[in-house]
Amino acid sequence: MSQELHPITKAIRIQTERSQQNEHSTPLYLTSSFIFDEAETMRAAFADENDSNIYSRFSNPNVDEFITKMCALEGAEDGFATSTGMSAVFSSFMALLQNGDHLICSSSVFGSTFGIVNKYLPRYGITCTLVPANDKAAWEAAVQPNTKMLYIETPTNPQLEVIDLEWAGQFCKKHNLIYNVDNCFATPLLQKPIDFGADIVIHSATKWIDGQGRVLGGIIVGRKDLIKDIYLFCRNTGPALAPFNAWVLSKSLETLDVRLERHCANALKIAKALQSNPNVGWVKYPFLEGHPQYDIAKKQMKAGGGVLCFEINGGVEAGRKFLDSLQLLSVTANLGDSRSIASHPASTTHSKLTDAERAEVGITPGLIRISAGLEYADDVLNDITQALEKSQG
Ligand SMILES: *Cc1c(COP(=O)(O)O)cnc(C)c1O
């Protein structure tokens, strides 16, 4: 075909070269290493003179297929897939930063990412300034002569703040920073940070990309020179993605676009309905008009994503009762599943913090996060509505 294929088609049609069996679906390459017929080809492989597979910690056909599809979707030059989203985040820091470097990080980031930048990076002489997601003056004030990277997430978890990717791109250009974006919540089908100048894009593939709560996985894609450094770091330190997980994730990309359509439609429908619920204080969803960054969300996202959050009246106690009263929704520590999931950060992920500390990271006592699944939307909404009523007793 003469025409360049659309990335959605590529995510379905990119495939490891067929074996002599002429299989339709890619087979699983469960092998630790790959053989060489001649000493010379093995020497050349180790010298990076050819791209033969050597060992599955470095590369594997299933993993490569997943990476190639993700690069097509994100518009990236190259990538490396990792065992989890967190190993992708950690490897991007360790491979690109060194003793004496400074990092600027949005204060609303995933909890484990927060832990890495606050607890572990300082041990290696890498300091970090946390800045509120949309406080542009604070970002400017945070820049130091040794600032090397900006790290952000948008939309953020669980507060769903939206950061202006275009503005952040200009900020990085102006200060010559590596622009590193965790695109987990939006996926490349709703938002492409590279279009706004991102150098590195990270995913927890565990979430929407798998989409069925089965496997853990992560990926880093972006600029070729930076990915080369990340690849060399990972090849030595070993956070490789397992071939089986890569096979699952690569297959999952074939349905990501259609799944997201339903996830987003369900989330928007639930968010809209909850706005008029008497047991709810406020509702937040990037594509609801009342969202503080609605205009930015509309500018940079194709749809609002599968996650919404709301404040239940009655605080922590009502939040706990709400979870106990759900009959259909799952109460579990994940998101991005075909099954809708509810969580209450104040009594779970953030329960060890004081009220003041929680307020600082935007966790209000009655905050409920909903990951909208693929079920019939009214069934999900009816369950939420009845649990809201019971929560007030
Ligand atoms: C879950 C998550 C991660 C971590 O991914 P794992 O696959 O669980 O290691 C990182 N960032 C965001 C935004 C996430 O939601």
Coordinates of C-alpha atoms and ligand atoms in Angstrom, one line a residue:
M1 CA 0.0 0.0 0.0
S2 CA 1.3 3.4 -0.9
Q3 CA -0.5 5.3 1.9
E4 CA 1.1 5.5 5.3
L5 CA -1.1 3.5 7.7
H6 CA -2.9 5.2 10.6
P7 CA -1.3 4.4 14.1
I8 CA -4.5 2.7 15.1
T9 CA -4.1 0.3 12.2
K10 CA -0.4 -0.1 13.0
A11 CA -1.3 -1.1 16.6
I12 CA -3.3 -3.9 15.1
R13 CA -1.2 -4.9 12.2
I14 CA 2.5 -4.6 13.3
Q15 CA 3.7 -8.1 13.8
T16 CA 6.8 -10.1 14.5
E17 CA 7.9 -11.8 11.2
R18 CA 6.0 -15.0 10.7
S19 CA 7.7 -18.3 11.5
Q20 CA 7.7 -21.3 9.0
Q21 CA 4.4 -22.3 10.6
N22 CA 2.6 -19.4 9.0
E23 CA 0.7 -18.6 12.2
H24 CA -1.8 -15.7 12.1
S25 CA -1.4 -14.6 15.7
T26 CA 2.2 -14.0 16.9
P27 CA 3.6 -17.0 18.8
L28 CA 5.1 -16.7 22.2
Y29 CA 8.9 -16.6 22.3
L30 CA 9.6 -18.1 25.7
T31 CA 13.3 -18.3 25.5
S32 CA 16.0 -16.8 27.6
S33 CA 18.6 -16.6 24.9
F34 CA 19.0 -17.0 21.1
I35 CA 21.5 -19.1 19.2
F36 CA 24.2 -18.2 16.7
D37 CA 25.4 -20.4 13.9
E38 CA 28.8 -18.8 13.7
A39 CA 31.2 -17.1 16.1
E40 CA 31.4 -14.2 13.7
T41 CA 27.6 -13.3 13.9
M42 CA 27.7 -13.6 17.6
R43 CA 30.7 -11.3 17.8
A44 CA 28.9 -8.8 15.6
A45 CA 25.7 -9.0 17.7
F46 CA 27.7 -8.2 20.8
A47 CA 29.5 -5.4 19.0
D48 CA 26.0 -3.9 18.1
E49 CA 26.9 -4.3 14.4
N50 CA 23.7 -6.2 13.7
D51 CA 20.4 -6.3 15.6
S52 CA 20.2 -10.0 16.3
N53 CA 18.5 -11.0 19.6
I54 CA 21.1 -12.2 22.1
Y55 CA 19.4 -12.6 25.4
S56 CA 15.9 -11.7 26.6
R57 CA 17.1 -9.3 29.2
F58 CA 18.3 -7.2 26.2
S59 CA 15.6 -7.9 23.6
N60 CA 12.9 -10.5 22.7
P61 CA 10.6 -10.7 19.6
N62 CA 7.4 -10.4 21.7
V63 CA 8.8 -7.5 23.6
D64 CA 10.0 -5.8 20.4
E65 CA 6.5 -6.2 18.8
F66 CA 5.0 -4.4 21.8
I67 CA 7.6 -1.6 21.7
T68 CA 7.2 -1.1 17.9
K69 CA 3.4 -0.7 18.3
M70 CA 3.8 1.7 21.2
C71 CA 6.3 3.8 19.2
A72 CA 3.8 4.0 16.4
L73 CA 1.0 5.1 18.7
E74 CA 3.1 7.7 20.5
G75 CA 5.0 8.9 17.4
A76 CA 8.3 8.0 19.1
E77 CA 11.6 7.1 17.6
D78 CA 12.4 4.2 19.9
G79 CA 11.5 2.5 23.2
F80 CA 12.3 0.0 25.9
A81 CA 9.7 -2.1 27.7
T82 CA 10.0 -2.8 31.4
S83 CA 8.5 -5.2 33.9
T84 CA 6.3 -2.6 35.6
G85 CA 5.4 1.1 35.2
M86 CA 7.5 1.8 38.3
S87 CA 10.6 0.2 36.8
A88 CA 10.1 2.4 33.7
V89 CA 9.8 5.5 35.9
F90 CA 12.9 4.6 38.0
S91 CA 15.0 3.6 35.0
S92 CA 14.2 6.9 33.2
F93 CA 15.6 8.7 36.2
M94 CA 18.6 6.5 36.9
A95 CA 19.7 6.3 33.2
L96 CA 19.4 10.1 32.5
L97 CA 20.3 11.8 35.8
Q98 CA 23.5 11.7 37.9
N99 CA 24.9 12.9 41.1
G100 CA 24.6 16.7 41.3
D101 CA 21.6 16.9 39.0
H102 CA 18.3 18.5 39.9
L103 CA 14.8 17.4 38.9
I104 CA 11.5 19.4 38.9
C105 CA 8.5 17.2 39.5
S106 CA 4.8 18.0 39.7
S107 CA 3.6 17.5 43.3
S108 CA 0.7 15.4 42.1
V109 CA 2.3 12.2 40.9
F110 CA 1.7 8.6 41.5
G111 CA 2.5 7.6 45.1
S112 CA 5.5 5.3 44.3
T113 CA 7.0 8.0 42.0
F114 CA 6.7 10.4 44.9
G115 CA 8.6 7.9 47.0
I116 CA 11.4 7.6 44.4
V117 CA 12.0 11.3 44.0
N118 CA 11.8 12.1 47.7
K119 CA 13.4 9.1 49.3
Y120 CA 15.7 7.3 46.9
L121 CA 17.1 9.9 44.4
P122 CA 18.5 12.1 47.1
R123 CA 20.6 9.2 48.3
Y124 CA 22.4 9.4 45.0
G125 CA 22.8 13.1 45.1
I126 CA 19.9 13.9 42.8
T127 CA 17.7 16.6 44.3
C128 CA 14.1 17.3 43.5
T129 CA 11.8 20.3 43.8
L130 CA 8.0 19.5 43.9
V131 CA 5.8 22.1 42.2
P132 CA 2.0 22.4 42.3
A133 CA 0.6 21.2 39.0
N134 CA -0.6 24.5 37.5
D135 CA 1.5 27.1 39.4
K136 CA 3.7 28.4 36.5
A137 CA 5.5 30.9 38.7
A138 CA 6.5 28.1 41.1
W139 CA 7.9 26.2 38.1
E140 CA 10.0 29.1 37.0
A141 CA 11.2 29.7 40.6
A142 CA 12.2 26.1 40.9
V143 CA 14.7 26.2 38.0
Q144 CA 18.4 25.9 39.2
P145 CA 21.6 25.9 37.1
N146 CA 21.8 22.1 37.6
T147 CA 18.1 21.4 36.7
K148 CA 18.2 18.6 34.1
M149 CA 14.7 17.2 33.8
L150 CA 11.0 18.0 34.3
Y151 CA 8.7 15.1 35.2
I152 CA 4.9 15.4 35.1
E153 CA 1.8 13.3 34.9
T154 CA -1.4 14.5 33.3
P155 CA -4.2 13.9 34.1
T156 CA -3.0 13.4 37.7
N157 CA -3.9 10.5 39.9
P158 CA -6.3 10.7 41.7
Q159 CA -7.2 14.5 41.6
L160 CA -7.4 14.6 37.8
E161 CA -5.6 17.9 37.4
V162 CA -4.7 18.6 33.9
I163 CA -1.3 20.2 33.1
D164 CA -0.8 22.2 29.9
L165 CA 1.6 20.0 27.9
E166 CA 2.3 22.7 25.3
W167 CA 3.3 25.2 28.0
A168 CA 5.4 22.6 29.8
G169 CA 7.1 21.9 26.5
Q170 CA 8.0 25.6 26.0
F171 CA 9.2 25.7 29.7
C172 CA 11.6 22.7 29.0
K173 CA 12.9 24.2 25.8
K174 CA 13.5 27.5 27.4
H175 CA 15.5 25.9 30.3
N176 CA 17.0 23.1 28.2
L177 CA 15.4 20.3 30.3
I178 CA 14.6 16.7 29.4
Y179 CA 10.8 16.7 29.2
N180 CA 9.5 13.4 30.8
V181 CA 5.8 12.6 30.8
D182 CA 3.9 9.8 32.5
N183 CA 1.1 9.3 30.0
C184 CA -0.6 6.4 31.8
F185 CA -4.0 8.0 32.5
A186 CA -4.5 9.3 28.9
T187 CA -2.8 6.6 26.8
P188 CA -1.4 7.7 23.3
L189 CA -4.9 7.4 21.9
L190 CA -6.2 10.3 23.9
Q191 CA -3.0 12.4 24.2
K192 CA 0.4 12.5 22.5
P193 CA 2.9 14.3 24.7
I194 CA 5.6 14.1 21.9
D195 CA 3.5 16.4 19.8
F196 CA 4.0 19.0 22.5
G197 CA 7.8 18.5 22.7
A198 CA 8.1 15.6 25.2
D199 CA 11.5 13.8 25.0
I200 CA 10.4 10.8 27.0
V201 CA 7.0 9.2 27.5
I202 CA 6.4 6.6 30.2
H203 CA 3.5 4.2 30.7
S204 CA 2.3 1.8 33.3
A205 CA 1.0 -0.8 30.8
T206 CA -0.6 -2.5 33.7
K207 CA -3.6 -0.1 33.5
W208 CA -5.5 0.8 30.3
I209 CA -3.0 -0.9 27.9
D210 CA -3.6 -4.4 29.4
G211 CA -7.1 -3.2 30.2
Q212 CA -8.2 -6.4 31.9
G213 CA -6.1 -6.5 35.1
R214 CA -4.0 -9.5 34.2
V215 CA -0.3 -8.5 33.8
L216 CA 2.1 -5.9 35.0
G217 CA 4.2 -4.0 32.5
G218 CA 5.8 -0.7 31.6
I219 CA 7.4 1.1 28.7
I220 CA 9.5 4.2 28.0
V221 CA 9.4 5.7 24.5
G222 CA 10.9 8.8 23.0
R223 CA 14.0 10.4 21.5
K224 CA 16.5 7.8 20.1
D225 CA 19.6 9.2 21.9
L226 CA 17.9 9.1 25.3
I227 CA 16.4 5.7 24.7
K228 CA 19.8 4.4 23.9
D229 CA 21.0 5.5 27.3
I230 CA 18.0 3.9 29.0
Y231 CA 18.5 0.7 27.0
L232 CA 22.1 0.4 28.1
F233 CA 21.1 1.1 31.7
C234 CA 18.3 -1.5 31.6
R235 CA 20.4 -4.1 29.7
N236 CA 22.8 -4.0 32.6
T237 CA 20.3 -3.7 35.5
G238 CA 17.6 -6.1 34.3
P239 CA 14.1 -4.6 34.5
A240 CA 13.1 -6.4 31.3
L241 CA 9.5 -7.1 30.4
A242 CA 8.7 -10.9 30.4
P243 CA 7.8 -12.2 26.9
F244 CA 4.5 -13.6 28.0
N245 CA 3.4 -10.2 29.4
A246 CA 4.6 -8.5 26.3
W247 CA 2.5 -10.9 24.2
V248 CA -0.6 -10.1 26.3
L249 CA 0.1 -6.3 26.1
S250 CA 0.7 -6.4 22.4
K251 CA -2.6 -8.2 21.8
S252 CA -4.3 -5.7 24.1
L253 CA -3.2 -2.8 21.9
E254 CA -5.3 -4.2 19.1
T255 CA -8.4 -3.4 21.1
L256 CA -7.3 -0.3 23.0
D257 CA -9.0 2.3 20.7
V258 CA -12.4 0.6 20.9
R259 CA -12.1 -0.1 24.6
L260 CA -11.2 3.5 25.4
E261 CA -14.2 4.8 23.5
R262 CA -16.5 2.9 25.9
H263 CA -14.4 3.7 29.0
C264 CA -14.5 7.4 28.2
A265 CA -18.2 7.4 27.3
N266 CA -19.1 5.6 30.5
A267 CA -16.9 7.9 32.7
L268 CA -18.5 11.0 31.2
K269 CA -22.0 9.6 31.6
I270 CA -21.3 8.7 35.3
A271 CA -19.6 12.1 36.0
K272 CA -22.5 14.0 34.5
A273 CA -25.1 12.1 36.4
L274 CA -23.3 12.4 39.7
Q275 CA -23.2 16.2 39.4
S276 CA -26.9 16.4 40.4
N277 CA -26.6 13.7 43.1
P278 CA -27.6 15.1 46.5
N279 CA -25.0 13.0 48.3
V280 CA -22.1 14.3 46.3
G281 CA -20.3 17.6 47.0
W282 CA -18.4 17.9 43.7
V283 CA -17.5 15.8 40.7
K284 CA -14.2 16.1 38.7
Y285 CA -13.6 14.8 35.2
P286 CA -11.4 16.5 32.6
F287 CA -14.2 16.8 30.0
L288 CA -16.8 18.2 32.5
E289 CA -17.3 22.0 31.9
G290 CA -16.7 22.8 35.5
H291 CA -13.2 21.2 35.6
P292 CA -10.6 24.0 36.4
Q293 CA -8.5 23.0 33.3
Y294 CA -11.4 22.1 31.0
D295 CA -10.0 24.3 28.2
I296 CA -6.6 22.7 28.4
A297 CA -8.1 19.2 28.5
K298 CA -10.1 20.0 25.4
K299 CA -7.0 21.3 23.7
Q300 CA -4.7 18.4 24.3
M301 CA -7.0 15.4 24.8
K302 CA -9.3 13.6 22.4
A303 CA -11.6 12.4 25.3
G304 CA -11.5 12.8 29.0
G305 CA -10.2 9.3 30.0
G306 CA -11.7 6.5 32.0
V307 CA -11.2 8.0 35.5
L308 CA -13.5 10.4 37.4
C309 CA -13.5 11.4 41.0
F310 CA -16.0 13.0 43.4
E311 CA -16.4 14.1 47.0
I312 CA -18.9 12.1 49.0
N313 CA -20.8 14.1 51.6
G314 CA -19.9 12.9 55.1
G315 CA -16.1 12.5 54.8
V316 CA -14.1 9.5 55.7
E317 CA -16.9 7.6 57.4
A318 CA -19.2 8.0 54.4
G319 CA -16.4 7.0 52.1
R320 CA -15.9 3.7 54.0
K321 CA -19.6 3.0 54.0
F322 CA -19.8 3.7 50.3
L323 CA -17.2 1.1 49.5
D324 CA -19.0 -1.4 51.8
S325 CA -22.3 -0.8 50.1
L326 CA -21.1 -1.4 46.5
Q327 CA -22.5 -4.6 44.9
L328 CA -21.2 -4.5 41.4
L329 CA -18.1 -2.3 41.4
S330 CA -14.8 -3.8 42.5
V331 CA -12.9 -2.5 45.5
T332 CA -9.4 -3.2 44.5
A333 CA -6.0 -1.4 44.1
N334 CA -6.0 -1.0 40.3
L335 CA -7.5 1.0 37.5
G336 CA -8.0 0.7 33.8
D337 CA -9.8 -2.6 33.9
S338 CA -12.9 -3.8 31.9
R339 CA -14.5 -4.0 35.4
S340 CA -15.4 -0.7 37.1
I341 CA -13.4 0.0 40.2
A342 CA -14.0 2.3 43.2
S343 CA -11.4 3.5 45.7
H344 CA -11.2 5.8 48.7
P345 CA -7.7 7.2 49.1
A346 CA -8.2 8.7 52.6
S347 CA -8.9 5.3 54.2
T348 CA -6.5 3.3 52.0
T349 CA -3.5 4.5 50.0
H350 CA -3.3 7.7 51.9
S351 CA -4.5 6.6 55.4
K352 CA -1.1 6.9 57.0
L353 CA -1.0 10.7 56.3
T354 CA -2.4 13.3 58.6
D355 CA -5.4 15.4 57.5
A356 CA -3.0 18.3 56.8
E357 CA -0.6 16.1 54.7
R358 CA -3.5 14.7 52.8
A359 CA -4.8 18.2 52.1
E360 CA -1.4 19.1 50.7
V361 CA -1.5 16.3 48.1
G362 CA -5.1 17.1 47.3
I363 CA -6.7 14.1 49.1
T364 CA -10.0 15.3 50.7
P365 CA -11.7 13.0 53.3
G366 CA -14.5 12.0 51.0
L367 CA -12.6 11.7 47.8
I368 CA -13.8 8.7 45.8
R369 CA -12.0 7.6 42.6
I370 CA -13.9 5.7 40.0
S371 CA -12.2 3.8 37.1
A372 CA -15.1 3.3 34.6
G373 CA -15.1 -0.2 33.2
L374 CA -16.8 -1.6 30.0
E375 CA -20.0 -2.7 31.7
Y376 CA -23.4 -1.2 30.6
A377 CA -23.1 2.3 32.0
D378 CA -26.5 2.4 33.8
D379 CA -25.6 -0.7 35.8
V380 CA -22.5 1.0 37.1
L381 CA -24.3 4.2 37.8
N382 CA -27.2 2.5 39.6
D383 CA -24.7 0.7 41.9
I384 CA -22.9 4.0 42.7
T385 CA -26.2 5.7 43.3
Q386 CA -27.5 3.1 45.7
A387 CA -24.2 2.9 47.6
L388 CA -24.2 6.7 47.9
E389 CA -27.6 6.6 49.5
K390 CA -26.5 3.9 52.0
S391 CA -23.3 5.8 52.8
Q392 CA -25.4 8.6 54.4
G393 CA -27.1 6.4 57.0
Ligands
LIG1 C1 0.0 2.5 38.3 C2 0.8 3.7 37.9 C3 2.2 3.7 37.9 C4 3.0 2.4 38.3 O1 2.8 1.4 37.4 P1 3.0 -0.2 37.9 O2 2.8 -0.9 36.6 O3 2.0 -0.5 38.9 O4 4.4 -0.3 38.4 C5 2.8 4.8 37.4 N1 2.2 5.9 37.1 C6 0.8 6.0 37.1 C7 0.1 7.2 36.8 C8 0.1 4.9 37.5 O5 -1.3 5.0 37.6

